[in-house]
Coordinates of C-alpha atoms and ligand atoms in Angstrom, one line a residue:
M1 CA -36.0 42.2 16.0
T2 CA -35.3 38.9 14.2
Q3 CA -32.5 38.3 11.8
S4 CA -32.7 35.8 9.1
V5 CA -30.3 32.8 9.4
T6 CA -28.4 33.8 6.3
D7 CA -27.5 37.3 7.9
T8 CA -25.9 35.8 10.9
A9 CA -24.4 32.5 9.5
P10 CA -20.6 32.7 9.2
A11 CA -19.1 32.3 5.7
Q12 CA -18.9 28.7 4.6
P13 CA -15.5 27.4 5.8
G14 CA -13.5 25.5 3.1
P15 CA -12.8 21.8 3.4
T16 CA -10.4 20.6 6.1
K17 CA -9.5 17.2 4.8
T18 CA -6.3 17.2 2.8
I19 CA -7.7 15.4 -0.3
L20 CA -10.7 17.7 -0.4
R21 CA -8.5 20.8 -0.1
A22 CA -6.4 19.6 -3.1
L23 CA -9.6 18.9 -5.1
A24 CA -10.7 22.5 -4.2
G25 CA -7.5 23.7 -5.9
E26 CA -5.3 24.3 -2.9
T27 CA -1.5 23.9 -3.3
Q28 CA -0.2 22.1 -0.2
A29 CA 3.4 21.9 1.1
V30 CA 3.0 18.1 1.5
P31 CA 0.7 16.6 -1.0
P32 CA -2.0 14.2 0.3
V33 CA -1.5 10.6 -0.8
W34 CA -3.3 7.3 -1.5
M35 CA -2.7 4.4 -3.9
M36 CA -4.7 2.8 -6.6
R37 CA -5.4 -0.9 -5.5
Q38 CA -4.1 0.0 -2.0
A39 CA -6.2 -2.9 -0.7
G40 CA -4.8 -5.8 -2.7
R41 CA -2.8 -8.9 -3.0
Y42 CA 0.6 -7.3 -2.0
L43 CA -0.9 -7.2 1.6
P44 CA -1.0 -10.5 3.6
E45 CA -4.0 -9.2 5.6
Y46 CA -5.9 -8.7 2.3
K47 CA -5.1 -12.3 1.2
A48 CA -6.3 -13.6 4.6
T49 CA -9.7 -11.7 4.3
R50 CA -10.1 -12.8 0.7
A51 CA -9.6 -16.4 1.7
K52 CA -12.2 -16.0 4.4
A53 CA -14.6 -14.6 1.8
G54 CA -13.9 -17.6 -0.5
D55 CA -13.6 -15.7 -3.8
F56 CA -13.2 -12.1 -5.1
L57 CA -16.8 -11.4 -5.9
S58 CA -18.0 -12.7 -2.5
L59 CA -15.5 -10.3 -1.0
C60 CA -16.9 -7.4 -3.0
Y61 CA -20.5 -8.3 -2.1
T62 CA -20.0 -8.9 1.7
P63 CA -20.1 -5.4 3.2
E64 CA -18.3 -6.2 6.5
L65 CA -15.4 -7.9 4.7
A66 CA -15.2 -5.3 1.9
A67 CA -15.1 -2.6 4.6
E68 CA -12.4 -4.5 6.4
V69 CA -10.1 -4.7 3.4
T70 CA -10.7 -1.1 2.6
L71 CA -9.5 -0.2 6.1
Q72 CA -6.4 -2.5 6.1
P73 CA -4.1 -0.2 4.2
L74 CA -5.2 2.8 6.3
R75 CA -4.1 1.0 9.5
R76 CA -0.8 0.1 8.0
Y77 CA 0.1 3.4 6.3
G78 CA -2.3 6.2 7.3
F79 CA -3.2 7.2 3.7
D80 CA -5.2 10.4 3.3
A81 CA -8.0 8.6 1.4
A82 CA -9.8 5.3 1.5
I83 CA -11.2 3.9 -1.8
L84 CA -14.3 1.8 -1.6
F85 CA -13.4 -1.9 -2.2
A86 CA -15.4 -3.2 -5.1
D87 CA -14.8 -3.6 -8.9
I88 CA -15.6 -1.7 -12.0
L89 CA -17.3 -4.7 -13.6
L90 CA -20.0 -5.1 -11.0
I91 CA -22.2 -2.7 -12.9
G92 CA -22.2 -5.0 -15.9
Q93 CA -23.5 -7.7 -13.7
A94 CA -26.1 -5.3 -12.3
L95 CA -27.2 -4.7 -15.9
G96 CA -27.7 -8.4 -16.5
S97 CA -24.3 -9.7 -17.9
K98 CA -22.8 -12.7 -16.3
L99 CA -19.6 -12.0 -14.4
W100 CA -17.0 -14.4 -12.8
F101 CA -13.3 -14.3 -12.0
A102 CA -11.2 -17.1 -13.3
E103 CA -8.7 -17.8 -10.5
G104 CA -5.3 -16.5 -11.5
E105 CA -6.6 -15.2 -14.9
G106 CA -8.9 -12.3 -14.4
P107 CA -12.5 -11.3 -15.1
R108 CA -14.8 -13.2 -17.5
M109 CA -18.2 -12.0 -18.7
S110 CA -21.0 -13.1 -21.0
T111 CA -20.7 -11.1 -24.2
V112 CA -22.7 -8.2 -25.6
T113 CA -21.8 -7.8 -29.3
D114 CA -24.9 -6.4 -31.1
R115 CA -27.8 -4.1 -30.5
A116 CA -30.2 -6.9 -29.7
A117 CA -27.9 -7.9 -26.8
V118 CA -27.8 -4.3 -25.6
A119 CA -31.6 -4.1 -25.7
A120 CA -31.8 -7.3 -23.6
L121 CA -29.9 -5.6 -20.7
R122 CA -31.8 -4.2 -17.7
P123 CA -32.6 -0.5 -17.6
A124 CA -30.2 1.8 -15.8
Q125 CA -32.5 2.5 -12.9
D126 CA -32.6 -1.2 -12.0
V127 CA -28.9 -1.6 -11.1
H128 CA -29.5 -0.9 -7.4
E129 CA -30.8 -4.3 -6.4
V130 CA -27.5 -6.0 -7.2
L131 CA -25.4 -3.1 -6.0
A132 CA -27.1 -2.6 -2.7
P133 CA -24.3 -4.4 -0.7
I134 CA -21.8 -1.8 -2.2
Y135 CA -23.8 1.0 -0.7
E136 CA -23.8 -0.8 2.7
T137 CA -20.0 -1.1 2.5
L138 CA -19.9 2.7 2.2
R139 CA -22.2 3.2 5.1
I140 CA -20.0 1.1 7.3
L141 CA -17.0 3.0 6.2
T142 CA -18.5 6.4 7.0
R143 CA -18.7 5.1 10.6
E144 CA -15.3 3.5 10.8
L145 CA -13.0 5.8 8.9
P146 CA -10.5 8.0 10.7
R147 CA -11.8 11.6 10.9
D148 CA -9.3 13.1 8.4
T149 CA -9.6 10.4 5.8
T150 CA -11.6 11.1 2.7
L151 CA -13.9 8.3 1.3
I152 CA -13.7 7.8 -2.4
G153 CA -16.3 5.9 -4.4
F154 CA -15.8 4.9 -8.1
A155 CA -17.1 3.5 -11.3
G156 CA -15.5 2.3 -14.5
A157 CA -16.0 4.7 -17.4
P158 CA -18.6 3.5 -20.0
W159 CA -15.9 2.7 -22.6
T160 CA -13.7 0.6 -20.3
V161 CA -16.7 -1.3 -18.9
A162 CA -17.9 -1.8 -22.5
T163 CA -14.6 -3.3 -23.6
Y164 CA -15.1 -6.1 -21.0
M165 CA -18.8 -6.5 -21.7
T166 CA -18.2 -7.0 -25.5
A167 CA -15.1 -9.2 -25.2
G168 CA -16.2 -11.1 -22.2
R169 CA -12.7 -10.6 -20.8
G170 CA -9.7 -8.3 -20.7
T171 CA -8.0 -7.9 -24.1
P172 CA -4.7 -6.3 -25.1
D173 CA -6.1 -4.1 -27.8
Q174 CA -9.9 -3.9 -26.9
G175 CA -10.5 -5.5 -30.4
P176 CA -14.0 -6.7 -29.9
A177 CA -15.3 -3.3 -28.6
H178 CA -13.6 -1.5 -31.6
A179 CA -15.2 -4.1 -33.9
F180 CA -18.7 -3.6 -32.5
K181 CA -18.2 0.2 -32.7
D182 CA -16.9 0.1 -36.3
R183 CA -19.7 -2.3 -37.4
D184 CA -22.6 -0.5 -35.9
R185 CA -21.7 2.8 -34.3
E186 CA -25.4 3.5 -33.3
G187 CA -25.8 0.1 -31.6
F188 CA -22.5 0.5 -29.8
S189 CA -23.5 4.0 -28.7
S190 CA -26.6 2.6 -27.2
L191 CA -24.4 0.4 -24.9
I192 CA -22.3 3.5 -24.0
D193 CA -25.5 5.5 -23.3
L194 CA -26.9 2.7 -21.1
L195 CA -23.6 2.5 -19.2
T196 CA -23.5 6.3 -18.8
E197 CA -27.0 6.4 -17.3
A198 CA -26.2 3.4 -15.1
S199 CA -23.0 5.0 -13.9
I200 CA -24.9 8.2 -12.9
E201 CA -27.3 6.0 -10.9
Y202 CA -24.5 4.0 -9.3
L203 CA -22.3 7.0 -8.4
S204 CA -25.2 9.0 -7.1
A205 CA -26.2 6.2 -4.8
Q206 CA -22.6 5.9 -3.6
I207 CA -22.6 9.6 -2.8
N208 CA -25.9 9.2 -0.9
A209 CA -24.3 6.3 1.1
G210 CA -21.3 8.5 2.1
A211 CA -18.7 8.8 -0.7
E212 CA -17.2 12.2 -0.5
V213 CA -15.4 12.1 -3.9
V214 CA -16.0 9.8 -6.9
K215 CA -13.5 8.6 -9.4
I216 CA -14.2 7.4 -13.0
F217 CA -11.7 4.8 -14.2
D218 CA -11.2 4.8 -18.0
S219 CA -8.3 2.3 -18.1
W220 CA -8.6 1.8 -21.9
A221 CA -9.2 5.4 -22.9
G222 CA -5.8 5.3 -24.7
S223 CA -7.0 3.1 -27.4
L224 CA -9.6 5.7 -28.5
K225 CA -8.4 8.2 -31.1
G226 CA -9.8 11.3 -32.6
A227 CA -13.6 11.5 -32.8
D228 CA -13.8 8.1 -31.0
F229 CA -12.1 9.7 -28.0
D230 CA -14.5 12.6 -28.1
D231 CA -17.6 10.4 -28.4
F232 CA -16.7 7.5 -26.1
A233 CA -14.3 8.9 -23.5
L234 CA -14.9 12.6 -23.3
K235 CA -18.6 13.0 -23.8
P236 CA -19.7 10.2 -21.4
A237 CA -17.4 11.6 -18.7
A238 CA -18.8 15.1 -19.2
T239 CA -22.4 13.7 -19.1
I240 CA -21.8 11.7 -15.9
I241 CA -20.0 14.6 -14.2
A242 CA -22.7 17.2 -15.2
A243 CA -25.5 14.9 -13.8
L244 CA -23.6 14.2 -10.6
K245 CA -22.9 17.9 -10.0
A246 CA -26.6 18.8 -10.6
R247 CA -27.7 16.1 -8.1
H248 CA -24.9 16.7 -5.6
P249 CA -23.6 20.3 -5.8
G250 CA -20.0 20.5 -4.8
I251 CA -19.2 16.8 -5.1
P252 CA -15.6 16.5 -6.5
V253 CA -14.9 14.1 -9.3
I254 CA -11.5 12.6 -10.4
A255 CA -11.3 11.4 -14.0
F256 CA -8.7 8.8 -15.1
P257 CA -8.4 8.7 -18.9
R258 CA -5.5 6.3 -18.8
E259 CA -2.9 6.7 -21.5
A260 CA -4.8 9.5 -23.1
G261 CA -1.4 11.2 -24.0
D262 CA -2.0 14.6 -25.6
R263 CA -5.7 14.2 -24.9
Y264 CA -5.0 14.8 -21.2
I265 CA -4.7 18.4 -22.2
G266 CA -8.0 20.2 -21.6
F267 CA -9.7 17.0 -20.3
A268 CA -10.7 18.6 -17.0
R269 CA -12.1 21.7 -18.7
A270 CA -14.0 19.7 -21.3
T271 CA -15.5 17.2 -18.8
G272 CA -15.9 19.4 -15.6
A273 CA -13.6 17.0 -13.7
D274 CA -12.0 18.5 -10.6
C275 CA -8.9 16.4 -11.0
V276 CA -7.3 14.4 -13.7
A277 CA -5.4 11.3 -12.7
L278 CA -2.2 10.7 -14.7
D279 CA -0.7 7.4 -15.7
N280 CA 3.1 7.0 -15.7
S281 CA 3.5 7.1 -19.5
V282 CA 3.5 11.0 -19.3
S283 CA 6.3 12.9 -17.5
A284 CA 5.4 14.8 -14.4
D285 CA 7.2 17.9 -15.8
W286 CA 5.1 17.8 -19.0
A287 CA 1.9 17.2 -17.0
A288 CA 2.6 20.1 -14.6
K289 CA 2.9 22.5 -17.6
N290 CA 0.0 21.1 -19.7
V291 CA -2.5 19.5 -17.3
Q292 CA -2.0 21.0 -13.9
V293 CA -2.6 24.5 -15.4
D294 CA -6.3 23.5 -15.3
G295 CA -6.4 22.3 -11.7
C296 CA -5.6 19.4 -9.5
V297 CA -3.7 16.4 -10.8
Q298 CA -3.2 13.0 -9.3
G299 CA -0.3 10.6 -9.9
N300 CA 2.0 9.4 -11.3
L301 CA 4.6 7.0 -9.8
A302 CA 5.2 3.9 -11.9
P303 CA 4.0 0.9 -9.8
R304 CA 7.3 -1.0 -10.6
Y305 CA 9.2 1.3 -8.1
L306 CA 7.3 -0.3 -5.3
V307 CA 8.6 -3.7 -6.4
E308 CA 12.2 -2.5 -7.0
G309 CA 12.5 -0.1 -4.0
G310 CA 16.0 1.3 -3.4
D311 CA 17.2 4.8 -4.4
G312 CA 15.1 4.8 -7.6
L313 CA 11.9 4.7 -5.5
I314 CA 13.1 7.6 -3.3
S315 CA 14.4 9.8 -6.1
E316 CA 11.4 9.2 -8.4
T317 CA 9.0 9.9 -5.6
R318 CA 10.7 13.2 -4.8
R319 CA 10.9 14.2 -8.4
I320 CA 7.2 13.8 -8.8
V321 CA 6.4 15.8 -5.6
Q322 CA 8.8 18.5 -6.9
A323 CA 7.4 18.6 -10.4
F324 CA 3.8 19.2 -9.1
A325 CA 4.8 21.4 -6.1
K326 CA 3.5 24.6 -7.6
G327 CA -0.1 23.5 -7.9
P328 CA -2.8 21.2 -6.4
H329 CA -1.5 17.6 -6.4
I330 CA -2.6 14.3 -4.9
F331 CA 0.3 11.9 -4.9
N332 CA -0.6 8.4 -6.3
L333 CA 0.7 5.8 -8.6
G334 CA 0.2 5.8 -12.4
H335 CA -1.7 2.5 -12.2
G336 CA -2.6 0.0 -9.5
I337 CA 0.0 -1.4 -7.1
T338 CA 1.0 -4.9 -8.2
P339 CA 0.8 -8.1 -6.2
D340 CA 4.6 -8.5 -6.2
A341 CA 5.2 -5.0 -4.5
N342 CA 7.0 -5.0 -1.2
P343 CA 4.8 -3.6 1.5
E344 CA 7.9 -2.0 3.2
N345 CA 8.5 0.0 0.0
V346 CA 5.2 1.8 0.6
H347 CA 6.6 3.1 3.9
R348 CA 9.7 4.3 2.1
M349 CA 7.6 6.1 -0.5
L350 CA 5.5 7.8 2.2
E351 CA 8.7 8.8 4.1
A352 CA 10.0 10.4 0.8
I353 CA 6.7 12.4 0.4
R354 CA 6.1 13.4 4.0
G355 CA 9.7 13.7 5.1
Ligands
CP3_1 O1 -8.2 0.7 -6.0 C1 -8.7 -0.1 -5.1 O2 -8.1 -0.6 -4.2 C2 -10.2 -0.2 -5.1 C3 -10.8 -1.4 -5.6 C4 -10.6 -1.7 -7.1 C5 -10.4 -3.0 -7.6 N1 -10.5 -2.9 -9.0 C6 -10.2 -4.2 -6.8 C7 -9.6 -5.4 -7.5 C8 -10.8 -0.8 -8.1 C9 -11.0 0.7 -8.2 C10 -10.7 -1.6 -9.3 C11 -10.8 -1.1 -10.7 C12 -10.7 -1.9 -11.8 N2 -11.1 -3.2 -12.0 C13 -10.2 -1.5 -13.1 C14 -9.8 -0.1 -13.4 C15 -8.5 0.3 -12.9 C16 -7.3 -0.5 -13.5 O3 -6.7 -1.2 -12.8 O4 -7.1 -0.2 -14.7 C17 -10.3 -2.6 -14.0 C18 -9.9 -2.6 -15.4 C19 -10.9 -3.7 -13.2 C20 -11.2 -5.0 -13.7 C21 -10.4 -6.0 -13.1 N3 -10.6 -6.4 -11.7 C22 -9.4 -6.8 -13.6 C23 -8.8 -6.7 -15.0 C24 -8.9 -7.7 -12.6 C25 -7.9 -8.7 -12.7 C26 -6.5 -8.2 -12.7 C27 -5.9 -8.4 -11.4 O5 -5.2 -7.4 -10.9 O6 -6.0 -9.5 -10.9 C28 -9.7 -7.4 -11.4 C29 -9.5 -8.0 -10.1 C30 -9.3 -7.1 -8.9 N4 -10.0 -5.9 -8.7 C31 -8.5 -7.4 -7.8 C32 -8.6 -6.3 -6.9 C33 -8.0 -6.1 -5.6 C34 -7.6 -8.6 -7.7 C35 -8.5 -9.7 -7.3 C36 -8.0 -10.7 -6.4 O7 -8.0 -10.5 -5.2 O8 -7.7 -11.8 -6.9

């Protein structure tokens, strides 16, 4: 007598990697940990590889070197996750905007300020040609990562990428994007829709290349209020997450609506995100009560503690671990580690988390 495979197959085991367990909703005695911008200028080995690449964009688009800088912080610290080394603005370039990094100043782009300029961009399905080296970086990493390390892919959220594409640079108040939105809401929405579709394409290809989790960075979500937050932060995230989950059942998604304040409440439920990353403007105690009730949270040590070190670093790290101890938590910073951070302080932070 033959039995069908499904009759004899054992129940699907849960994930074994610490990050995936947290994202599946498991509370762990020691939270898994990684850091935003963990490959970056505070590390001498990063600066050396970046010098070898020549400039930041060449580093992003050279898979062997991008994989190398992704691995550097893992060798030093043994984080639970690796985040793909790339940048959120590459997708703008893949859509046809010009992108360059002014040394010591930050990103610069050609500007998209009206619907004619949006219409002149490439269709979402055409982003893969420019982004192919990014997928190759992920394929290298799937071979070279330690077995217990989770590989995270990412994209910028449509709103945040749009703020750079409209202004052509970083801005303190995202003024040009707000101006485009307020002048021609439909035209601006067409840019958000294009970026939403392109992000689905990009993240889906990252998952096919080996990303086990993806994160959506909405660094400027905090400047959207009311219906603008709904239309340009919440809905695009929900659309991207629904499409990814349809194409890749079970893929966990982390959303980072930075400085969303009260809008962190219910964000996971409204978007389908498996985890909400918290910036350090909200207190861990508040977030445990209001956000962690819906599932996993990530965060939220202020990056300045890794510059200052000392007792403040230890007590603040322990306080955050304690505040989130009753639910699923991935320890992280509230924003990227800064170039002036002391690499030794990262060891002290890990010691305070792992004991
Ligand atoms: O977290 C990681 O280590 C993964 C790689 C990564 C980078 N940027 C590398 C990078 C990720 C996930 C990003 C995201 C990113 N990029 C965001 C969203 C997160 C955030 O920080 O709010 C934004 C807004 C950008 C755009 C960007 N890239 C800016 C504004 C800058 C200049 C500011 C700066 O820190 O210099 C970058 C450059 C950049 N991206 C660097 C790195 C390591 C520094 C470049 C260098 O080596 O000179």
